[in-house]
Amino acid sequence: MNYLLGAFKPACNVSITFTDGKNRKQVPIKKDNGQTVMNPLFQSQETIAGKVIIEPYQGKKVEHNGVKVELLGQIEIYFDRGNFYDFTSLVRELDVPGEIYEKKAYPFEFSTVEMPHETYNGVNVRLRYVLKVTVTRGYGGSIVEYQDFVVRNYSPLPPINNSIKMEVGIEDCLHIEFEYNKSKYHLKDVILGKIYFLLVRIKIKNMDLEIRRRESTGAGANTHVETETLAKFELMDGAPVRGESIPVRLFLTPYDLTPTLTNINNKFSVKYYLNLVLVDEEDRRYFKQQEITLYRLKEETS
């Protein structure tokens, strides 16, 4: 029986290392089991190079039908779990069929790789980049090893960034005007604005500003939408009077934000909204929502 169990154990250990892995910035990513692991950070058009090391267990040889490494960009939608949509797929053949008797290192390189989308871990969807090594074997099954890495892409300052001005009112009861300094913000930005009370005939108890993320996956009748409130910021506590102006100053740095993602590979979108919430003394809630665009600016210049 022990002999049979031993027959199905993998014959070797496979590991993947990046050439500049020790010097490259590491980013935390949450795995399926809830654990957080650190993965190296890249951006589009970078070269991804390293080594695949195959080490047979003592006294074993590895018979194989070839060794290859693939660089994959994948989208996985959780209600379709297990089905990956590959939007990037590159392959390098590392070895022809044969036998491995001792530790062997295979260098690999994918030069100036087009990686158009950012790594994203959401409520219903994830987008990931992974190196996949396959030691192809006829019997006992192929040996497969994965190594994730993170991609972040940066945007320049937008040439046009208009302010947002909106009015909201309830006829003859409430009329307010709000203004935000711009409509596009980088992830370390500060939202500045003002809220003017032009008419107040209901008793406002408090007013909050929320940052909301709306993630939509699928299309048509199969669209799933998840809305999360990422931040809640109290602007005012107590009743305002006509003519009062309330300043808004909200720092984005503390919050777990990503850039706005629009129709990524026809699979999903991520949008952000500023949601103004007023609560009166009878606990009735009044909302006004405004979409904003988030982008990632190079950290040295942010």
PDB file of C-alpha atoms in Angstrom:
ATOM      1  CA  MET A   1       0.000   0.000   0.000  1.00  0.00           C
ATOM      2  CA  ASN A   2       2.827   2.394   0.919  1.00  0.00           C
ATOM      3  CA  TYR A   3       4.464   1.569  -2.369  1.00  0.00           C
ATOM      4  CA  LEU A   4       1.295   2.550  -4.230  1.00  0.00           C
ATOM      5  CA  LEU A   5       1.066   5.859  -2.369  1.00  0.00           C
ATOM      6  CA  GLY A   6       4.691   6.598  -3.191  1.00  0.00           C
ATOM      7  CA  ALA A   7       4.054   5.931  -6.861  1.00  0.00           C
ATOM      8  CA  PHE A   8       1.673   8.903  -7.092  1.00  0.00           C
ATOM      9  CA  LYS A   9       3.849  11.409  -5.253  1.00  0.00           C
ATOM     10  CA  PRO A  10       5.441  14.050  -7.515  1.00  0.00           C
ATOM     11  CA  ALA A  11       8.904  12.997  -8.577  1.00  0.00           C
ATOM     12  CA  CYS A  12      10.429  16.462  -8.248  1.00  0.00           C
ATOM     13  CA  ASN A  13      10.159  19.937  -6.777  1.00  0.00           C
ATOM     14  CA  VAL A  14       9.531  22.817  -9.214  1.00  0.00           C
ATOM     15  CA  SER A  15      10.274  26.431  -8.269  1.00  0.00           C
ATOM     16  CA  ILE A  16      10.118  29.715 -10.192  1.00  0.00           C
ATOM     17  CA  THR A  17      12.307  32.749  -9.428  1.00  0.00           C
ATOM     18  CA  PHE A  18      12.469  36.202 -11.034  1.00  0.00           C
ATOM     19  CA  THR A  19      15.851  37.574 -12.152  1.00  0.00           C
ATOM     20  CA  ASP A  20      15.360  40.855 -10.253  1.00  0.00           C
ATOM     21  CA  GLY A  21      12.921  39.482  -7.671  1.00  0.00           C
ATOM     22  CA  LYS A  22      14.914  40.613  -4.623  1.00  0.00           C
ATOM     23  CA  ASN A  23      15.211  44.229  -5.793  1.00  0.00           C
ATOM     24  CA  ARG A  24      11.670  44.594  -7.093  1.00  0.00           C
ATOM     25  CA  LYS A  25       8.860  46.111  -5.050  1.00  0.00           C
ATOM     26  CA  GLN A  26       6.580  43.478  -3.463  1.00  0.00           C
ATOM     27  CA  VAL A  27       2.811  43.933  -3.220  1.00  0.00           C
ATOM     28  CA  PRO A  28       0.413  42.044  -0.889  1.00  0.00           C
ATOM     29  CA  ILE A  29      -2.240  39.915  -2.621  1.00  0.00           C
ATOM     30  CA  LYS A  30      -4.940  37.914  -0.852  1.00  0.00           C
ATOM     31  CA  LYS A  31      -5.162  34.252  -1.876  1.00  0.00           C
ATOM     32  CA  ASP A  32      -8.329  32.103  -2.078  1.00  0.00           C
ATOM     33  CA  ASN A  33      -7.694  30.742   1.434  1.00  0.00           C
ATOM     34  CA  GLY A  34      -7.634  34.261   2.901  1.00  0.00           C
ATOM     35  CA  GLN A  35      -3.861  34.341   3.404  1.00  0.00           C
ATOM     36  CA  THR A  36      -1.894  37.336   2.144  1.00  0.00           C
ATOM     37  CA  VAL A  37       1.255  36.719   0.111  1.00  0.00           C
ATOM     38  CA  MET A  38       3.795  39.170  -1.287  1.00  0.00           C
ATOM     39  CA  ASN A  39       4.232  39.160  -5.067  1.00  0.00           C
ATOM     40  CA  PRO A  40       6.617  41.167  -7.290  1.00  0.00           C
ATOM     41  CA  LEU A  41       5.274  44.254  -9.074  1.00  0.00           C
ATOM     42  CA  PHE A  42       5.587  44.886 -12.832  1.00  0.00           C
ATOM     43  CA  GLN A  43       4.049  47.211 -15.377  1.00  0.00           C
ATOM     44  CA  SER A  44       3.181  46.831 -19.055  1.00  0.00           C
ATOM     45  CA  GLN A  45       6.064  46.624 -21.559  1.00  0.00           C
ATOM     46  CA  GLU A  46       8.519  45.313 -18.936  1.00  0.00           C
ATOM     47  CA  THR A  47      10.623  42.208 -19.529  1.00  0.00           C
ATOM     48  CA  ILE A  48       9.783  39.271 -17.270  1.00  0.00           C
ATOM     49  CA  ALA A  49      12.735  36.941 -16.857  1.00  0.00           C
ATOM     50  CA  GLY A  50      13.885  34.356 -14.376  1.00  0.00           C
ATOM     51  CA  LYS A  51      14.679  30.700 -13.813  1.00  0.00           C
ATOM     52  CA  VAL A  52      12.685  27.519 -13.498  1.00  0.00           C
ATOM     53  CA  ILE A  53      14.439  25.048 -11.202  1.00  0.00           C
ATOM     54  CA  ILE A  54      13.505  21.368 -11.328  1.00  0.00           C
ATOM     55  CA  GLU A  55      14.957  19.229  -8.561  1.00  0.00           C
ATOM     56  CA  PRO A  56      14.210  15.467  -8.550  1.00  0.00           C
ATOM     57  CA  TYR A  57      13.609  13.942  -5.123  1.00  0.00           C
ATOM     58  CA  GLN A  58      16.449  11.779  -3.859  1.00  0.00           C
ATOM     59  CA  GLY A  59      16.810   8.554  -5.773  1.00  0.00           C
ATOM     60  CA  LYS A  60      14.228   9.519  -8.395  1.00  0.00           C
ATOM     61  CA  LYS A  61      14.526  10.480 -12.011  1.00  0.00           C
ATOM     62  CA  VAL A  62      11.961  12.572 -13.854  1.00  0.00           C
ATOM     63  CA  GLU A  63      10.878  11.194 -17.211  1.00  0.00           C
ATOM     64  CA  HIS A  64       9.020  13.860 -19.158  1.00  0.00           C
ATOM     65  CA  ASN A  65       7.649  14.729 -22.575  1.00  0.00           C
ATOM     66  CA  GLY A  66       8.854  18.333 -22.430  1.00  0.00           C
ATOM     67  CA  VAL A  67       9.027  21.338 -20.075  1.00  0.00           C
ATOM     68  CA  LYS A  68       7.413  24.708 -20.831  1.00  0.00           C
ATOM     69  CA  VAL A  69       6.701  28.002 -19.089  1.00  0.00           C
ATOM     70  CA  GLU A  70       3.655  30.127 -19.942  1.00  0.00           C
ATOM     71  CA  LEU A  71       2.898  33.749 -19.066  1.00  0.00           C
ATOM     72  CA  LEU A  72      -0.868  34.116 -18.692  1.00  0.00           C
ATOM     73  CA  GLY A  73      -3.154  37.072 -18.090  1.00  0.00           C
ATOM     74  CA  GLN A  74      -6.482  35.668 -16.851  1.00  0.00           C
ATOM     75  CA  ILE A  75      -9.931  36.832 -15.806  1.00  0.00           C
ATOM     76  CA  GLU A  76     -11.940  34.611 -13.478  1.00  0.00           C
ATOM     77  CA  ILE A  77     -15.572  35.407 -12.678  1.00  0.00           C
ATOM     78  CA  TYR A  78     -16.519  33.756  -9.387  1.00  0.00           C
ATOM     79  CA  PHE A  79     -19.994  32.535 -10.384  1.00  0.00           C
ATOM     80  CA  ASP A  80     -18.206  30.801 -13.273  1.00  0.00           C
ATOM     81  CA  ARG A  81     -15.389  29.628 -10.975  1.00  0.00           C
ATOM     82  CA  GLY A  82     -12.721  27.466 -12.534  1.00  0.00           C
ATOM     83  CA  ASN A  83     -13.226  28.948 -16.010  1.00  0.00           C
ATOM     84  CA  PHE A  84     -10.397  31.337 -16.832  1.00  0.00           C
ATOM     85  CA  TYR A  85     -10.524  33.741 -19.772  1.00  0.00           C
ATOM     86  CA  ASP A  86      -6.979  34.241 -21.070  1.00  0.00           C
ATOM     87  CA  PHE A  87      -6.409  37.694 -22.603  1.00  0.00           C
ATOM     88  CA  THR A  88      -2.595  37.264 -22.662  1.00  0.00           C
ATOM     89  CA  SER A  89      -0.913  33.943 -23.420  1.00  0.00           C
ATOM     90  CA  LEU A  90       2.795  33.518 -24.190  1.00  0.00           C
ATOM     91  CA  VAL A  91       4.818  30.304 -24.062  1.00  0.00           C
ATOM     92  CA  ARG A  92       8.493  29.313 -23.994  1.00  0.00           C
ATOM     93  CA  GLU A  93       9.568  25.693 -24.509  1.00  0.00           C
ATOM     94  CA  LEU A  94      12.331  24.947 -21.993  1.00  0.00           C
ATOM     95  CA  ASP A  95      13.253  21.318 -22.682  1.00  0.00           C
ATOM     96  CA  VAL A  96      12.648  18.558 -25.206  1.00  0.00           C
ATOM     97  CA  PRO A  97      11.400  15.120 -24.015  1.00  0.00           C
ATOM     98  CA  GLY A  98      13.938  13.286 -21.892  1.00  0.00           C
ATOM     99  CA  GLU A  99      14.968  12.471 -18.323  1.00  0.00           C
ATOM    100  CA  ILE A 100      16.164  14.664 -15.448  1.00  0.00           C
ATOM    101  CA  TYR A 101      18.447  13.005 -12.885  1.00  0.00           C
ATOM    102  CA  GLU A 102      19.654  16.008 -10.901  1.00  0.00           C
ATOM    103  CA  LYS A 103      18.776  19.631 -10.137  1.00  0.00           C
ATOM    104  CA  LYS A 104      18.444  21.585 -13.359  1.00  0.00           C
ATOM    105  CA  ALA A 105      17.876  25.317 -13.953  1.00  0.00           C
ATOM    106  CA  TYR A 106      16.149  26.668 -17.067  1.00  0.00           C
ATOM    107  CA  PRO A 107      16.453  30.425 -17.734  1.00  0.00           C
ATOM    108  CA  PHE A 108      13.463  32.065 -19.455  1.00  0.00           C
ATOM    109  CA  GLU A 109      12.621  35.522 -20.753  1.00  0.00           C
ATOM    110  CA  PHE A 110       9.450  37.230 -22.004  1.00  0.00           C
ATOM    111  CA  SER A 111      10.616  40.577 -23.397  1.00  0.00           C
ATOM    112  CA  THR A 112       8.572  43.823 -23.367  1.00  0.00           C
ATOM    113  CA  VAL A 113       5.313  42.072 -22.499  1.00  0.00           C
ATOM    114  CA  GLU A 114       2.058  43.849 -23.319  1.00  0.00           C
ATOM    115  CA  MET A 115       0.058  43.712 -20.066  1.00  0.00           C
ATOM    116  CA  PRO A 116      -2.779  46.163 -20.704  1.00  0.00           C
ATOM    117  CA  HIS A 117      -4.902  45.527 -17.597  1.00  0.00           C
ATOM    118  CA  GLU A 118      -4.163  45.923 -13.893  1.00  0.00           C
ATOM    119  CA  THR A 119      -4.232  43.084 -11.401  1.00  0.00           C
ATOM    120  CA  TYR A 120      -7.624  43.256  -9.649  1.00  0.00           C
ATOM    121  CA  ASN A 121      -9.219  41.258  -6.813  1.00  0.00           C
ATOM    122  CA  GLY A 122     -12.894  42.084  -6.463  1.00  0.00           C
ATOM    123  CA  VAL A 123     -16.090  40.744  -4.963  1.00  0.00           C
ATOM    124  CA  ASN A 124     -17.130  38.684  -7.996  1.00  0.00           C
ATOM    125  CA  VAL A 125     -14.120  38.790 -10.286  1.00  0.00           C
ATOM    126  CA  ARG A 126     -10.360  38.707 -10.289  1.00  0.00           C
ATOM    127  CA  LEU A 127      -7.797  39.554 -12.933  1.00  0.00           C
ATOM    128  CA  ARG A 128      -4.388  38.007 -12.401  1.00  0.00           C
ATOM    129  CA  TYR A 129      -1.055  37.446 -14.116  1.00  0.00           C
ATOM    130  CA  VAL A 130       0.729  34.156 -13.548  1.00  0.00           C
ATOM    131  CA  LEU A 131       3.727  32.146 -14.705  1.00  0.00           C
ATOM    132  CA  LYS A 132       2.732  28.508 -15.240  1.00  0.00           C
ATOM    133  CA  VAL A 133       5.380  25.789 -15.550  1.00  0.00           C
ATOM    134  CA  THR A 134       4.315  22.384 -16.910  1.00  0.00           C
ATOM    135  CA  VAL A 135       6.472  19.262 -16.811  1.00  0.00           C
ATOM    136  CA  THR A 136       4.515  17.114 -19.259  1.00  0.00           C
ATOM    137  CA  ARG A 137       4.329  13.431 -18.344  1.00  0.00           C
ATOM    138  CA  GLY A 138       2.386  10.565 -19.879  1.00  0.00           C
ATOM    139  CA  TYR A 139       1.693   8.550 -16.735  1.00  0.00           C
ATOM    140  CA  GLY A 140       1.269   9.824 -13.172  1.00  0.00           C
ATOM    141  CA  GLY A 141       0.011  13.134 -14.549  1.00  0.00           C
ATOM    142  CA  SER A 142       1.858  16.285 -15.532  1.00  0.00           C
ATOM    143  CA  ILE A 143       3.525  18.399 -12.827  1.00  0.00           C
ATOM    144  CA  VAL A 144       2.302  22.022 -12.796  1.00  0.00           C
ATOM    145  CA  GLU A 145       3.611  24.968 -10.729  1.00  0.00           C
ATOM    146  CA  TYR A 146       2.276  28.548 -10.613  1.00  0.00           C
ATOM    147  CA  GLN A 147       3.853  31.862  -9.619  1.00  0.00           C
ATOM    148  CA  ASP A 148       1.659  34.979  -9.483  1.00  0.00           C
ATOM    149  CA  PHE A 149       2.923  38.494 -10.061  1.00  0.00           C
ATOM    150  CA  VAL A 150       1.193  41.878  -9.902  1.00  0.00           C
ATOM    151  CA  VAL A 151       0.745  44.423 -12.704  1.00  0.00           C
ATOM    152  CA  ARG A 152       0.016  48.109 -12.160  1.00  0.00           C
ATOM    153  CA  ASN A 153      -0.135  50.635 -14.969  1.00  0.00           C
ATOM    154  CA  TYR A 154       0.273  54.379 -14.602  1.00  0.00           C
ATOM    155  CA  SER A 155      -1.483  57.288 -16.286  1.00  0.00           C
ATOM    156  CA  PRO A 156      -0.287  60.861 -16.923  1.00  0.00           C
ATOM    157  CA  LEU A 157      -2.188  63.809 -15.489  1.00  0.00           C
ATOM    158  CA  PRO A 158      -5.365  64.270 -17.548  1.00  0.00           C
ATOM    159  CA  PRO A 159      -5.132  67.302 -19.886  1.00  0.00           C
ATOM    160  CA  ILE A 160      -8.742  68.285 -19.075  1.00  0.00           C
ATOM    161  CA  ASN A 161     -10.151  67.849 -15.575  1.00  0.00           C
ATOM    162  CA  ASN A 162     -13.394  69.732 -15.166  1.00  0.00           C
ATOM    163  CA  SER A 163     -14.925  70.510 -11.793  1.00  0.00           C
ATOM    164  CA  ILE A 164     -18.264  68.959 -10.839  1.00  0.00           C
ATOM    165  CA  LYS A 165     -21.177  71.293 -10.061  1.00  0.00           C
ATOM    166  CA  MET A 166     -24.613  69.929  -9.247  1.00  0.00           C
ATOM    167  CA  GLU A 167     -27.825  71.043  -7.631  1.00  0.00           C
ATOM    168  CA  VAL A 168     -30.164  68.860  -5.631  1.00  0.00           C
ATOM    169  CA  GLY A 169     -33.489  69.808  -4.168  1.00  0.00           C
ATOM    170  CA  ILE A 170     -36.858  68.832  -2.841  1.00  0.00           C
ATOM    171  CA  GLU A 171     -39.451  71.306  -4.023  1.00  0.00           C
ATOM    172  CA  ASP A 172     -39.990  74.136  -1.508  1.00  0.00           C
ATOM    173  CA  CYS A 173     -38.164  72.154   1.209  1.00  0.00           C
ATOM    174  CA  LEU A 174     -34.489  71.873   0.397  1.00  0.00           C
ATOM    175  CA  HIS A 175     -32.186  73.283  -2.224  1.00  0.00           C
ATOM    176  CA  ILE A 176     -28.439  72.653  -2.080  1.00  0.00           C
ATOM    177  CA  GLU A 177     -25.627  73.111  -4.530  1.00  0.00           C
ATOM    178  CA  PHE A 178     -22.411  71.141  -4.346  1.00  0.00           C
ATOM    179  CA  GLU A 179     -19.123  71.580  -6.097  1.00  0.00           C
ATOM    180  CA  TYR A 180     -16.058  69.296  -6.266  1.00  0.00           C
ATOM    181  CA  ASN A 181     -12.771  70.706  -7.536  1.00  0.00           C
ATOM    182  CA  LYS A 182     -12.357  68.098 -10.295  1.00  0.00           C
ATOM    183  CA  SER A 183     -13.872  64.963 -11.791  1.00  0.00           C
ATOM    184  CA  LYS A 184     -10.705  62.837 -12.128  1.00  0.00           C
ATOM    185  CA  TYR A 185      -8.548  61.940  -9.126  1.00  0.00           C
ATOM    186  CA  HIS A 186      -5.379  59.909  -8.694  1.00  0.00           C
ATOM    187  CA  LEU A 187      -5.296  57.307  -5.910  1.00  0.00           C
ATOM    188  CA  LYS A 188      -3.314  59.543  -3.487  1.00  0.00           C
ATOM    189  CA  ASP A 189      -5.366  62.650  -4.245  1.00  0.00           C
ATOM    190  CA  VAL A 190      -7.524  64.879  -2.029  1.00  0.00           C
ATOM    191  CA  ILE A 191     -11.157  65.621  -2.888  1.00  0.00           C
ATOM    192  CA  LEU A 192     -11.853  69.299  -2.224  1.00  0.00           C
ATOM    193  CA  GLY A 193     -15.244  70.916  -2.506  1.00  0.00           C
ATOM    194  CA  LYS A 194     -18.028  72.977  -1.004  1.00  0.00           C
ATOM    195  CA  ILE A 195     -21.683  72.424  -0.277  1.00  0.00           C
ATOM    196  CA  TYR A 196     -24.011  75.444  -0.248  1.00  0.00           C
ATOM    197  CA  PHE A 197     -27.427  75.465   1.417  1.00  0.00           C
ATOM    198  CA  LEU A 198     -29.664  77.755  -0.617  1.00  0.00           C
ATOM    199  CA  LEU A 199     -32.983  76.721   0.981  1.00  0.00           C
ATOM    200  CA  VAL A 200     -33.491  74.702   4.182  1.00  0.00           C
ATOM    201  CA  ARG A 201     -37.025  73.990   5.366  1.00  0.00           C
ATOM    202  CA  ILE A 202     -36.511  70.498   6.716  1.00  0.00           C
ATOM    203  CA  LYS A 203     -34.496  69.687   9.804  1.00  0.00           C
ATOM    204  CA  ILE A 204     -31.259  68.097   8.683  1.00  0.00           C
ATOM    205  CA  LYS A 205     -29.603  66.004  11.383  1.00  0.00           C
ATOM    206  CA  ASN A 206     -26.329  65.131   9.674  1.00  0.00           C
ATOM    207  CA  MET A 207     -24.647  64.884   6.299  1.00  0.00           C
ATOM    208  CA  ASP A 208     -22.072  62.318   5.111  1.00  0.00           C
ATOM    209  CA  LEU A 209     -19.957  61.854   2.015  1.00  0.00           C
ATOM    210  CA  GLU A 210     -19.352  58.247   0.917  1.00  0.00           C
ATOM    211  CA  ILE A 211     -16.982  56.717  -1.620  1.00  0.00           C
ATOM    212  CA  ARG A 212     -18.684  53.808  -3.336  1.00  0.00           C
ATOM    213  CA  ARG A 213     -17.281  51.177  -5.670  1.00  0.00           C
ATOM    214  CA  ARG A 214     -19.608  49.510  -8.152  1.00  0.00           C
ATOM    215  CA  GLU A 215     -18.332  46.296  -9.726  1.00  0.00           C
ATOM    216  CA  SER A 216     -20.364  44.882 -12.618  1.00  0.00           C
ATOM    217  CA  THR A 217     -19.648  41.497 -14.200  1.00  0.00           C
ATOM    218  CA  GLY A 218     -21.231  39.667 -17.114  1.00  0.00           C
ATOM    219  CA  ALA A 219     -23.501  41.195 -19.727  1.00  0.00           C
ATOM    220  CA  GLY A 220     -27.198  41.611 -20.497  1.00  0.00           C
ATOM    221  CA  ALA A 221     -29.500  39.498 -18.334  1.00  0.00           C
ATOM    222  CA  ASN A 222     -26.466  37.867 -16.688  1.00  0.00           C
ATOM    223  CA  THR A 223     -25.057  41.129 -15.307  1.00  0.00           C
ATOM    224  CA  HIS A 224     -24.150  41.008 -11.603  1.00  0.00           C
ATOM    225  CA  VAL A 225     -23.615  44.309  -9.783  1.00  0.00           C
ATOM    226  CA  GLU A 226     -21.961  44.638  -6.365  1.00  0.00           C
ATOM    227  CA  THR A 227     -21.785  48.004  -4.597  1.00  0.00           C
ATOM    228  CA  GLU A 228     -19.418  48.527  -1.659  1.00  0.00           C
ATOM    229  CA  THR A 229     -19.137  51.590   0.569  1.00  0.00           C
ATOM    230  CA  LEU A 230     -15.387  52.037   1.005  1.00  0.00           C
ATOM    231  CA  ALA A 231     -15.389  55.247   3.022  1.00  0.00           C
ATOM    232  CA  LYS A 232     -17.852  57.285   5.041  1.00  0.00           C
ATOM    233  CA  PHE A 233     -16.892  60.820   5.997  1.00  0.00           C
ATOM    234  CA  GLU A 234     -19.044  63.049   8.206  1.00  0.00           C
ATOM    235  CA  LEU A 235     -19.332  66.525   6.703  1.00  0.00           C
ATOM    236  CA  MET A 236     -21.771  68.036   9.159  1.00  0.00           C
ATOM    237  CA  ASP A 237     -23.458  67.233  12.439  1.00  0.00           C
ATOM    238  CA  GLY A 238     -26.431  69.443  13.257  1.00  0.00           C
ATOM    239  CA  ALA A 239     -28.860  71.619  11.349  1.00  0.00           C
ATOM    240  CA  PRO A 240     -27.565  73.935   8.621  1.00  0.00           C
ATOM    241  CA  VAL A 241     -29.039  77.361   7.930  1.00  0.00           C
ATOM    242  CA  ARG A 242     -29.747  79.068   4.655  1.00  0.00           C
ATOM    243  CA  GLY A 243     -26.628  80.544   3.109  1.00  0.00           C
ATOM    244  CA  GLU A 244     -24.279  78.221   4.997  1.00  0.00           C
ATOM    245  CA  SER A 245     -21.303  76.738   3.168  1.00  0.00           C
ATOM    246  CA  ILE A 246     -19.755  73.421   4.282  1.00  0.00           C
ATOM    247  CA  PRO A 247     -16.181  72.638   3.104  1.00  0.00           C
ATOM    248  CA  VAL A 248     -15.248  69.162   1.831  1.00  0.00           C
ATOM    249  CA  ARG A 249     -11.719  67.781   2.256  1.00  0.00           C
ATOM    250  CA  LEU A 250     -11.404  64.021   1.807  1.00  0.00           C
ATOM    251  CA  PHE A 251      -8.008  62.281   1.518  1.00  0.00           C
ATOM    252  CA  LEU A 252      -8.055  59.168  -0.694  1.00  0.00           C
ATOM    253  CA  THR A 253      -4.745  57.657   0.523  1.00  0.00           C
ATOM    254  CA  PRO A 254      -6.184  55.606   3.454  1.00  0.00           C
ATOM    255  CA  TYR A 255      -8.666  53.712   1.284  1.00  0.00           C
ATOM    256  CA  ASP A 256      -8.243  50.538  -0.768  1.00  0.00           C
ATOM    257  CA  LEU A 257      -8.924  52.012  -4.209  1.00  0.00           C
ATOM    258  CA  THR A 258      -8.089  50.896  -7.735  1.00  0.00           C
ATOM    259  CA  PRO A 259      -8.231  52.869 -10.972  1.00  0.00           C
ATOM    260  CA  THR A 260     -11.588  53.037 -12.738  1.00  0.00           C
ATOM    261  CA  LEU A 261     -11.778  49.956 -15.005  1.00  0.00           C
ATOM    262  CA  THR A 262     -14.042  50.216 -18.047  1.00  0.00           C
ATOM    263  CA  ASN A 263     -15.339  47.117 -19.818  1.00  0.00           C
ATOM    264  CA  ILE A 264     -12.220  44.994 -19.364  1.00  0.00           C
ATOM    265  CA  ASN A 265     -12.258  42.377 -22.142  1.00  0.00           C
ATOM    266  CA  ASN A 266     -16.081  42.637 -22.183  1.00  0.00           C
ATOM    267  CA  LYS A 267     -16.070  40.835 -18.808  1.00  0.00           C
ATOM    268  CA  PHE A 268     -16.270  43.451 -16.058  1.00  0.00           C
ATOM    269  CA  SER A 269     -16.162  47.126 -15.092  1.00  0.00           C
ATOM    270  CA  VAL A 270     -15.293  48.966 -11.859  1.00  0.00           C
ATOM    271  CA  LYS A 271     -16.662  52.468 -11.283  1.00  0.00           C
ATOM    272  CA  TYR A 272     -16.410  54.886  -8.361  1.00  0.00           C
ATOM    273  CA  TYR A 273     -18.981  57.337  -7.028  1.00  0.00           C
ATOM    274  CA  LEU A 274     -19.172  60.150  -4.497  1.00  0.00           C
ATOM    275  CA  ASN A 275     -22.453  59.706  -2.642  1.00  0.00           C
ATOM    276  CA  LEU A 276     -23.795  62.639  -0.638  1.00  0.00           C
ATOM    277  CA  VAL A 277     -26.189  61.474   2.109  1.00  0.00           C
ATOM    278  CA  LEU A 278     -28.438  63.805   4.131  1.00  0.00           C
ATOM    279  CA  VAL A 279     -30.456  62.486   7.088  1.00  0.00           C
ATOM    280  CA  ASP A 280     -33.332  64.470   8.601  1.00  0.00           C
ATOM    281  CA  GLU A 281     -34.641  64.290  12.161  1.00  0.00           C
ATOM    282  CA  GLU A 282     -37.208  61.668  11.134  1.00  0.00           C
ATOM    283  CA  ASP A 283     -34.366  59.524   9.779  1.00  0.00           C
ATOM    284  CA  ARG A 284     -35.384  59.995   6.161  1.00  0.00           C
ATOM    285  CA  ARG A 285     -32.355  59.783   3.898  1.00  0.00           C
ATOM    286  CA  TYR A 286     -31.689  61.863   0.800  1.00  0.00           C
ATOM    287  CA  PHE A 287     -29.001  60.832  -1.678  1.00  0.00           C
ATOM    288  CA  LYS A 288     -27.135  62.433  -4.548  1.00  0.00           C
ATOM    289  CA  GLN A 289     -24.566  60.334  -6.384  1.00  0.00           C
ATOM    290  CA  GLN A 290     -21.869  61.485  -8.794  1.00  0.00           C
ATOM    291  CA  GLU A 291     -19.424  59.315 -10.732  1.00  0.00           C
ATOM    292  CA  ILE A 292     -15.721  60.176 -10.528  1.00  0.00           C
ATOM    293  CA  THR A 293     -12.778  58.734 -12.459  1.00  0.00           C
ATOM    294  CA  LEU A 294      -9.796  57.310 -10.566  1.00  0.00           C
ATOM    295  CA  TYR A 295      -6.386  56.729 -12.122  1.00  0.00           C
ATOM    296  CA  ARG A 296      -2.940  55.653 -10.926  1.00  0.00           C
ATOM    297  CA  LEU A 297      -0.240  58.322 -11.055  1.00  0.00           C
ATOM    298  CA  LYS A 298       3.467  57.443 -10.830  1.00  0.00           C
ATOM    299  CA  GLU A 299       4.194  57.511  -7.088  1.00  0.00           C
ATOM    300  CA  GLU A 300       7.254  59.724  -7.416  1.00  0.00           C
ATOM    301  CA  THR A 301       5.047  62.504  -8.792  1.00  0.00           C
ATOM    302  CA  SER A 302       1.932  61.989  -6.686  1.00  0.00           C
TER     303      SER A 302
END
